[in-house]
PDB file of C-alpha atoms in Angstrom:
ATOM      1  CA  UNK A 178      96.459 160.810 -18.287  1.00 95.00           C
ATOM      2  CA  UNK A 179      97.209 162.820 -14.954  1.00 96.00           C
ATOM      3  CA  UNK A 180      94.680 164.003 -13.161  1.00 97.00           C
ATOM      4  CA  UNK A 181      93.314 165.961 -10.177  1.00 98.00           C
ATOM      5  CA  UNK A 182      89.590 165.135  -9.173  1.00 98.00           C
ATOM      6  CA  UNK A 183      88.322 167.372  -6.543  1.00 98.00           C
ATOM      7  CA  UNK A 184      85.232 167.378  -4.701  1.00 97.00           C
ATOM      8  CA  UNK A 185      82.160 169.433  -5.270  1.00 97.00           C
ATOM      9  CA  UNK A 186      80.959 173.112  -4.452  1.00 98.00           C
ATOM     10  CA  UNK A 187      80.173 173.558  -0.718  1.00 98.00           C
ATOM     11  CA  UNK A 188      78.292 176.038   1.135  1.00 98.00           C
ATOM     12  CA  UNK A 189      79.395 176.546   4.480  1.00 98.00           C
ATOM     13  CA  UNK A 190      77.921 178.898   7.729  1.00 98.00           C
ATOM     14  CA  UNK A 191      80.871 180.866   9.871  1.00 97.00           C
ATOM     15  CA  UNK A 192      82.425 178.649  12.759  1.00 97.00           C
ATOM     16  CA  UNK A 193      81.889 175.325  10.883  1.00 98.00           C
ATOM     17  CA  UNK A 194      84.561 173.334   9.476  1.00 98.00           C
ATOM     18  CA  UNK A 195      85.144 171.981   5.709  1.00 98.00           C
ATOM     19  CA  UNK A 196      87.042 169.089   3.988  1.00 98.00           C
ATOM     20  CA  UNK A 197      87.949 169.335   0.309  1.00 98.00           C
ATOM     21  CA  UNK A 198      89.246 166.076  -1.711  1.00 98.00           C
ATOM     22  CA  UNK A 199      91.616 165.347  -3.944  1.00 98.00           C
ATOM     23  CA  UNK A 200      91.766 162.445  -6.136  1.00 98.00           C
ATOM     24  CA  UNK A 201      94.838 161.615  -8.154  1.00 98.00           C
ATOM     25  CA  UNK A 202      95.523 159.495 -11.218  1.00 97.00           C
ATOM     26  CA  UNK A 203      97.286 158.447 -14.191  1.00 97.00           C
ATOM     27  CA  UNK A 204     100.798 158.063 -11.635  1.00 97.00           C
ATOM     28  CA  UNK A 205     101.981 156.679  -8.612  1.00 96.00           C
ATOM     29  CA  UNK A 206     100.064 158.685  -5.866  1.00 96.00           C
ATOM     30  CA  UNK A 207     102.987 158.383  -3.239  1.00 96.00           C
ATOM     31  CA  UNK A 208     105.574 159.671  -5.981  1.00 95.00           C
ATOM     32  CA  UNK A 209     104.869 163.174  -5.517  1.00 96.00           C
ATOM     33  CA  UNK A 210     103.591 166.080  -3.263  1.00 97.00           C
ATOM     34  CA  UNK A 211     100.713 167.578  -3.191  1.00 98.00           C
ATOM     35  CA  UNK A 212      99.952 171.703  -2.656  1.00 98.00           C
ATOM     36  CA  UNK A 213      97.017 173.070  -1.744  1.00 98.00           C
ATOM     37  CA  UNK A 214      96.454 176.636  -3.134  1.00 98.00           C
ATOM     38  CA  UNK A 215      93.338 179.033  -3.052  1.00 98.00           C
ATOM     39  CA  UNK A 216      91.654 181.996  -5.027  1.00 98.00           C
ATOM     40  CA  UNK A 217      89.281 184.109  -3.313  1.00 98.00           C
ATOM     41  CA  UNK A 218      86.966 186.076  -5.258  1.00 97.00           C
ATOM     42  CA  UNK A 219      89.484 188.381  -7.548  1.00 95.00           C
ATOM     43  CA  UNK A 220      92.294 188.035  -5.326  1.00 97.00           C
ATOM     44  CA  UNK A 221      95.340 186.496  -6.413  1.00 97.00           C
ATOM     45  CA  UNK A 222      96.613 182.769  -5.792  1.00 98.00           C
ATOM     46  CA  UNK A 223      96.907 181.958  -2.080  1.00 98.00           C
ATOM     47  CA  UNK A 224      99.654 178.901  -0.868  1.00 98.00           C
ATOM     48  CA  UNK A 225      97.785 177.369   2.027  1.00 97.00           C
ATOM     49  CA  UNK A 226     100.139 174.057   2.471  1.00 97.00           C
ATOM     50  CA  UNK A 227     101.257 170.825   1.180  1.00 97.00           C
ATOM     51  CA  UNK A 228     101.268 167.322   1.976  1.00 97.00           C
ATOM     52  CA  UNK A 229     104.589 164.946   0.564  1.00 96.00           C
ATOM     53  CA  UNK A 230     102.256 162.195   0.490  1.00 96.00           C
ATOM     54  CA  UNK A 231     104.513 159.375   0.687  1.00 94.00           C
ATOM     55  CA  UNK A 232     105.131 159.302   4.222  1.00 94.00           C
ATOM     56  CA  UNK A 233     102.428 162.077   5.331  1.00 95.00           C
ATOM     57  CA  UNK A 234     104.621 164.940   6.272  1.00 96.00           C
ATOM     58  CA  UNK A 235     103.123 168.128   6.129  1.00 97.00           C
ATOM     59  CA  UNK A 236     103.735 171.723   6.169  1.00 96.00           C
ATOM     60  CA  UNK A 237     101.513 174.894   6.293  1.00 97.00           C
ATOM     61  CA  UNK A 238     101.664 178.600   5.793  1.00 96.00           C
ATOM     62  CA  UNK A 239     101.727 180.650   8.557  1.00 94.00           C
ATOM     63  CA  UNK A 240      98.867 182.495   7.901  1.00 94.00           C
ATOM     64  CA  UNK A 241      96.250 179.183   8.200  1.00 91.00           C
ATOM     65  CA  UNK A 242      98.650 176.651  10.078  1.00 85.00           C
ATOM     66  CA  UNK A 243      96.585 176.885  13.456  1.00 93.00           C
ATOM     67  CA  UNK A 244      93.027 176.473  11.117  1.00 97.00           C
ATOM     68  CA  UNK A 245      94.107 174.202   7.982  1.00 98.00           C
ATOM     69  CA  UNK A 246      95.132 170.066   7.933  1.00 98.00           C
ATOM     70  CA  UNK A 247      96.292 168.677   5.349  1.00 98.00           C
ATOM     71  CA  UNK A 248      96.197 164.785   5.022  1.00 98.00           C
ATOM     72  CA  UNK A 249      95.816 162.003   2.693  1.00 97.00           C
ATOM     73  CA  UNK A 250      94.356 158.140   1.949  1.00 97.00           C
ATOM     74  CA  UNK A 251      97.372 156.035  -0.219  1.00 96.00           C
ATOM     75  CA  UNK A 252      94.422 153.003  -0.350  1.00 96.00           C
ATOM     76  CA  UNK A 253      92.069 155.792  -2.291  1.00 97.00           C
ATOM     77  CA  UNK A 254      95.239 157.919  -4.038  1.00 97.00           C
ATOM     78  CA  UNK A 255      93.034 160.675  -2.360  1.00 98.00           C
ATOM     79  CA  UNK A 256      94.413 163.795  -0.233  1.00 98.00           C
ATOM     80  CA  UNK A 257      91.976 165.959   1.711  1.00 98.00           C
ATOM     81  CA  UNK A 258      92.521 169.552   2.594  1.00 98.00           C
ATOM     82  CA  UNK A 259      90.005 170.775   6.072  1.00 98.00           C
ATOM     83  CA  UNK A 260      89.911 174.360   7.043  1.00 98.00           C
ATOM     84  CA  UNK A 261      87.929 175.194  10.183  1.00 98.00           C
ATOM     85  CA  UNK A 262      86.647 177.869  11.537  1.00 97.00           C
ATOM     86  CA  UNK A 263      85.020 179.273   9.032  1.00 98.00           C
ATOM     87  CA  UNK A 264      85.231 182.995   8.140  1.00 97.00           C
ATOM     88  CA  UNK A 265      83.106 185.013   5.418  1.00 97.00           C
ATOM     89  CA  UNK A 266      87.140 185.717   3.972  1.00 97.00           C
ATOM     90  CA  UNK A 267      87.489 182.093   3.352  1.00 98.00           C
ATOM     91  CA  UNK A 268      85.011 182.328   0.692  1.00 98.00           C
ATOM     92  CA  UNK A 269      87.218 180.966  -2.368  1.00 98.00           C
ATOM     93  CA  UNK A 270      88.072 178.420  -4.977  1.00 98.00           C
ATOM     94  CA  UNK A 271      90.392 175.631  -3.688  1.00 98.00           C
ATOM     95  CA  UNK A 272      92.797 174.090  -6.083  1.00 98.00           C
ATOM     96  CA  UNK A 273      94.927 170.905  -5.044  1.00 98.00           C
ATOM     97  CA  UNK A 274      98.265 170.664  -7.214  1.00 98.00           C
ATOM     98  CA  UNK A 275     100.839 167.953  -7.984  1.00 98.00           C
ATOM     99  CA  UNK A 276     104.443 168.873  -6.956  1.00 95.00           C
ATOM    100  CA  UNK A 277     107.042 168.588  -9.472  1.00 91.00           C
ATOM    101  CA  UNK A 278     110.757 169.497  -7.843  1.00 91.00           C
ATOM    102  CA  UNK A 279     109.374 172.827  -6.840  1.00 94.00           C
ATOM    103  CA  UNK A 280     106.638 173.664  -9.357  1.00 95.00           C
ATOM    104  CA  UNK A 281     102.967 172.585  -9.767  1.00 97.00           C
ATOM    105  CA  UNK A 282     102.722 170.819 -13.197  1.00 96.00           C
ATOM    106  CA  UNK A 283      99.532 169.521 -13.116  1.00 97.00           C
ATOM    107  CA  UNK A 284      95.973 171.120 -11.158  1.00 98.00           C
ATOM    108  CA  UNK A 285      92.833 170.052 -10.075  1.00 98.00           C
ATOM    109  CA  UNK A 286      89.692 171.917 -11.273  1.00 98.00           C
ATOM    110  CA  UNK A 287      88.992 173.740  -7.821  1.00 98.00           C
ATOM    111  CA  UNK A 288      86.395 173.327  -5.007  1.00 98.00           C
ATOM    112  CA  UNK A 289      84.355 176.628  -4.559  1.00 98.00           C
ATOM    113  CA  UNK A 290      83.736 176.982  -0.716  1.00 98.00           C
ATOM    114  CA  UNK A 291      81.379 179.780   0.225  1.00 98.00           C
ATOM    115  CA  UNK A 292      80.312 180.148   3.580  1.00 98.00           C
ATOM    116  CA  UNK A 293      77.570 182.486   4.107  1.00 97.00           C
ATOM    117  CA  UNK A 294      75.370 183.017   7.222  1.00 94.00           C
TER     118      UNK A 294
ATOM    119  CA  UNK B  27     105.606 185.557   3.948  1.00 76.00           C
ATOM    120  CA  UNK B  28     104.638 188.552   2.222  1.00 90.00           C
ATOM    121  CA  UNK B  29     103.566 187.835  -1.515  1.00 95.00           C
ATOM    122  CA  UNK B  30     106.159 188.469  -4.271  1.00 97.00           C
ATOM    123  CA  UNK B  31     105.723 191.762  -5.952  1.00 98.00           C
ATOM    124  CA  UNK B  32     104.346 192.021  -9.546  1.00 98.00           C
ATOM    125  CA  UNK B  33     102.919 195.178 -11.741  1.00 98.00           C
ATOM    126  CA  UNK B  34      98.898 195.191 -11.271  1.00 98.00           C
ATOM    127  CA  UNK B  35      98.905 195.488 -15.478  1.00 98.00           C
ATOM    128  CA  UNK B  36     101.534 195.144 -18.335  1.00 98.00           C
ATOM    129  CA  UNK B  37      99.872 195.853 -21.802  1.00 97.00           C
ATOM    130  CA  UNK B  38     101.082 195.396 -25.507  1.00 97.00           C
ATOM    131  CA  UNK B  39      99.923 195.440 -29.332  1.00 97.00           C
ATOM    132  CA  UNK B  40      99.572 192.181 -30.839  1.00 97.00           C
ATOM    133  CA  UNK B  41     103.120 190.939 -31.880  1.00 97.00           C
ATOM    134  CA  UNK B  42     104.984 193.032 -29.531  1.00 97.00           C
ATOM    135  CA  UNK B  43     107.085 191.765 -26.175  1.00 97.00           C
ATOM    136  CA  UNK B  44     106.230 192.256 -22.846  1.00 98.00           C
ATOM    137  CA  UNK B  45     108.077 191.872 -19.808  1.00 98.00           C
ATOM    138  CA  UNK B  46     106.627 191.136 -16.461  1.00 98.00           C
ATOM    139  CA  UNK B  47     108.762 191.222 -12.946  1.00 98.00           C
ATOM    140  CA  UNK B  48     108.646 189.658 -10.146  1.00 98.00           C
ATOM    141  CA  UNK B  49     110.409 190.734  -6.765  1.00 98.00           C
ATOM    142  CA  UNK B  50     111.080 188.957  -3.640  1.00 97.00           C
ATOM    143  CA  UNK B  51     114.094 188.853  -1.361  1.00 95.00           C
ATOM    144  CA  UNK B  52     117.079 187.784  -0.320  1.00 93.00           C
ATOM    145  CA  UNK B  53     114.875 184.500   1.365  1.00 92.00           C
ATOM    146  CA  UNK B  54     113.141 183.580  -1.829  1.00 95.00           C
ATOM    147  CA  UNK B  55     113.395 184.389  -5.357  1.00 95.00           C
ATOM    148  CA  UNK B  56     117.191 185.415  -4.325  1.00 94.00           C
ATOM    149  CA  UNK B  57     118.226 182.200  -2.934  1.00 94.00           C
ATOM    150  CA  UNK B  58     116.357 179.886  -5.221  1.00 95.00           C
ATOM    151  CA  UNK B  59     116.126 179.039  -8.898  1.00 94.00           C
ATOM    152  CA  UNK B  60     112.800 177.710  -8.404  1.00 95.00           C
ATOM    153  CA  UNK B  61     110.836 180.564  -9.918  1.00 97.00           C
ATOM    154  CA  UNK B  62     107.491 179.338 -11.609  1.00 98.00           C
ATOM    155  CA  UNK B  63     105.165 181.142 -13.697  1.00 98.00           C
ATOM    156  CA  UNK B  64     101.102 180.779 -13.964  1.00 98.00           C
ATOM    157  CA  UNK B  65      99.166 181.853 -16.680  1.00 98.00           C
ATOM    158  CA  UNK B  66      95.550 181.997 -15.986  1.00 98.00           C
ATOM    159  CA  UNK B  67      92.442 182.793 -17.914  1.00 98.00           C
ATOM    160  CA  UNK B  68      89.118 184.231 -16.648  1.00 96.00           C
ATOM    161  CA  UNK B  69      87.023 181.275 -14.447  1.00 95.00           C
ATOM    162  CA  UNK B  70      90.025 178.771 -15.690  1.00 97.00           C
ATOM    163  CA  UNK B  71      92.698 176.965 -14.020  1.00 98.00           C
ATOM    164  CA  UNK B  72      96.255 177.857 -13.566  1.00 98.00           C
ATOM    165  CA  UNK B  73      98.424 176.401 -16.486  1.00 98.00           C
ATOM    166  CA  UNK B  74     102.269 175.945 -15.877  1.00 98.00           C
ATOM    167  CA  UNK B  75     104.097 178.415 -18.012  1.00 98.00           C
ATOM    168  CA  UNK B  76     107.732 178.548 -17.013  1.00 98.00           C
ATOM    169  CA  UNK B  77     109.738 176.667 -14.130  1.00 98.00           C
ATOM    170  CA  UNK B  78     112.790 176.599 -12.504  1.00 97.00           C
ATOM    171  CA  UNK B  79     113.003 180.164 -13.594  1.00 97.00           C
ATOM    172  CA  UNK B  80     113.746 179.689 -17.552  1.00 97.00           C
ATOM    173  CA  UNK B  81     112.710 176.231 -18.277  1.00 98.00           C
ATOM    174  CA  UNK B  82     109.088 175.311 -20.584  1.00 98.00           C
ATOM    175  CA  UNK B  83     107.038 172.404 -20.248  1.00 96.00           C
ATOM    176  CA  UNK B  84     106.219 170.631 -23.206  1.00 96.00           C
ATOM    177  CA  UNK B  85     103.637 172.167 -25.123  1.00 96.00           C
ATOM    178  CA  UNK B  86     104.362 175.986 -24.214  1.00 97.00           C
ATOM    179  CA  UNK B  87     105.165 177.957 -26.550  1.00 97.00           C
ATOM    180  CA  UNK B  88     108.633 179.027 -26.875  1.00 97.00           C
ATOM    181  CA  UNK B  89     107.295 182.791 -27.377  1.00 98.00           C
ATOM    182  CA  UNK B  90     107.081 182.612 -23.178  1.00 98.00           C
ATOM    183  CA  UNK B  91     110.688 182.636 -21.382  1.00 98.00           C
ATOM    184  CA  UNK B  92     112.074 183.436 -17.815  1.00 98.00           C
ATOM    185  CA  UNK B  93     115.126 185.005 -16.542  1.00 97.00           C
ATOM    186  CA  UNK B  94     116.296 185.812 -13.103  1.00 97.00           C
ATOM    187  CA  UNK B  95     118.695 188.443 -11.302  1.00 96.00           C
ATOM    188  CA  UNK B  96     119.323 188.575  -7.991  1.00 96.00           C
ATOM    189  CA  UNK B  97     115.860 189.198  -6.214  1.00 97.00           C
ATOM    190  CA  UNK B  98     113.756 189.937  -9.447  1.00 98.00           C
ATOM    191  CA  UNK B  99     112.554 187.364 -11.906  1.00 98.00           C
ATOM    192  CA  UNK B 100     110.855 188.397 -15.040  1.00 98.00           C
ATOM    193  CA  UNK B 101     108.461 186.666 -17.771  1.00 98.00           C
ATOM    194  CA  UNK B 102     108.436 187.616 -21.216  1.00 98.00           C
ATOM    195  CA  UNK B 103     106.113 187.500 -23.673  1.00 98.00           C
ATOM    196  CA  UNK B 104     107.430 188.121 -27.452  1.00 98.00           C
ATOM    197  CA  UNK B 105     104.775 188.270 -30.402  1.00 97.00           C
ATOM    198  CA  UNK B 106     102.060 189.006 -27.986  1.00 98.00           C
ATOM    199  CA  UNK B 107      99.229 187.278 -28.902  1.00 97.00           C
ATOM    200  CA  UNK B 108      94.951 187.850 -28.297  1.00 97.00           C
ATOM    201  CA  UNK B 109      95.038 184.664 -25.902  1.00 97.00           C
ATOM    202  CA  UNK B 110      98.476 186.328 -24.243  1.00 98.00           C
ATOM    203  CA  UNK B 111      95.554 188.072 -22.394  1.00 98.00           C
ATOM    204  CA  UNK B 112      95.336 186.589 -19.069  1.00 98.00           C
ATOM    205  CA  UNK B 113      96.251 186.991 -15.603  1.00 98.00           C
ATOM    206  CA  UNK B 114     100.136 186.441 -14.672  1.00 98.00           C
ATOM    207  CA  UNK B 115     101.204 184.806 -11.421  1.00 98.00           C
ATOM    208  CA  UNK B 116     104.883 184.069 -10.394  1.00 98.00           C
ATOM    209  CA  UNK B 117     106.027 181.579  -7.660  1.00 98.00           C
ATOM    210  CA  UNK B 118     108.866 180.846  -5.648  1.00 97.00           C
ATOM    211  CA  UNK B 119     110.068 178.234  -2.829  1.00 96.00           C
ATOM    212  CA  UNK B 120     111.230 180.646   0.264  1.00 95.00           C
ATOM    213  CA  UNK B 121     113.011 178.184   2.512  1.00 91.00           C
ATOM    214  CA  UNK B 122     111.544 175.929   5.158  1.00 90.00           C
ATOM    215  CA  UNK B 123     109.151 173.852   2.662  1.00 92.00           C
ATOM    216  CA  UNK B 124     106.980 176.829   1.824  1.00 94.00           C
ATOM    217  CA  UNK B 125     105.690 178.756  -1.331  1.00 97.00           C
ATOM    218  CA  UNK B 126     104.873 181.786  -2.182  1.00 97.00           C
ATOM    219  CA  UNK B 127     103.053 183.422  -4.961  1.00 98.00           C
ATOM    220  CA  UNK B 128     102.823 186.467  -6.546  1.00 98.00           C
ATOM    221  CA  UNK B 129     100.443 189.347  -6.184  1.00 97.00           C
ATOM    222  CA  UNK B 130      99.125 188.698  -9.989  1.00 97.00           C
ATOM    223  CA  UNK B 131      99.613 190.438 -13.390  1.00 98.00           C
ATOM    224  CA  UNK B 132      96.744 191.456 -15.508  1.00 98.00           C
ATOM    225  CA  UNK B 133      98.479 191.053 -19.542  1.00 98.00           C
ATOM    226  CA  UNK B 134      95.799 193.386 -21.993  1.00 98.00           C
ATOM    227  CA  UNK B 135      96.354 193.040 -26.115  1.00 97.00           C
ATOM    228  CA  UNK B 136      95.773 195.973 -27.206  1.00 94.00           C
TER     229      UNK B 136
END
């Protein structure tokens, strides 16, 4: 079946930098995008970016595209999602998402980053 | 991109229908019939609900359906249900390869 595999809790201090993965299967990896969406603590859902994984192109929302990369490994059907810079506000669950023609059919469990001093 | 706008809270009784909106602009919801909806429980992951604006995915129920005019999209809910009771997000492409979501609905069964 599809899935999402994402990499485990991490605990970060402010300044630093962290890199989330992603690891798709069940389908062809370089059939579809990927988004990568967060939840901070009761806040609402947060687009951060995406990655169309086939030929790499990426594009990110204004409000992280100077702090957030998006990239991805075909050999390891694996995308990663690094924020740096660190802030206390970036304390959050991170979800990666398949793209289906404009909607997100299918999630990952999340990443919980917490950065703490 | 400023988040869509959706009511903080839309309650029902149990077997009732519900309605919740969802309002963007002219740049998003308005020039798209992309509109998604999320339905997530407490400490769970978002589950697919509705896309391209009226359209299930297999294995919803057909109790959930979507409409759209002009800037405001809406998801309703008819024979509310006890597991209805979740929170509500809508999403929408807005042009240039980017998303945006909605600022979250909190459904209560009364």
């Amino acid at each position: 079946q599809v899935q999402l595999v994402q990499s485990g809790a991490e605990v970060k201090k402010p300044g630093a930098s962290v890199k989330v993965s992603c690891k798709a299967s069940g389908y062809f990896f370089t059939d579809y995008a990927l988004h990568w969406v967060r939840q901070a603590p009761g806040q609402r859902l947060e687009w951060m970016g995406w990655i169309y994984v086939g030929n790499g192109n990426t594009k990110y929302s204004e409000r992280f595209h100077d702090r957030v990369t998006i990239t991805r490994d075909t050999s390891a059907s694996t995308a990663y999602m690094e924020l740096s810079r660190l802030r206390s506000e970036d304390t959050a669950v991170y979800y990666c998402a398949r793209n289906q023609e404009y909607h997100m059919d299918v999630w990952g469990k999340g990443t919980t980053v917490t950065v703490s001093s | 991109q400023s988040a869509l706008t959706q009511p903080a809270s839309v309650s029902g009784s149990p077997g009732q229908s519900i309605t919740i909106s969802c309002t963007g602009t002219s740049g998003d919801v308005g020039s798209y019939n992309v509109v998604s909806w999320y339905q997530q429980h407490p400490g769970k992951v978002p589950k697919l609900m509705i896309f391209d604006v009226s359209k299930r995915p297999s294995g919803v129920s057909d109790r959930f359906s979507g409409s759209k005019s002009g800037n405001t999209a809406s998801l309703t809910i008819s024979g509310l249900q006890a597991d209805d009771e979740a929170d509500y997000y809508c999403c929408s492409y807005a042009g240039a390869s980017t998303y945006v979501f909605g600022t979250a609905t909190k459904v209560t069964v009364l």
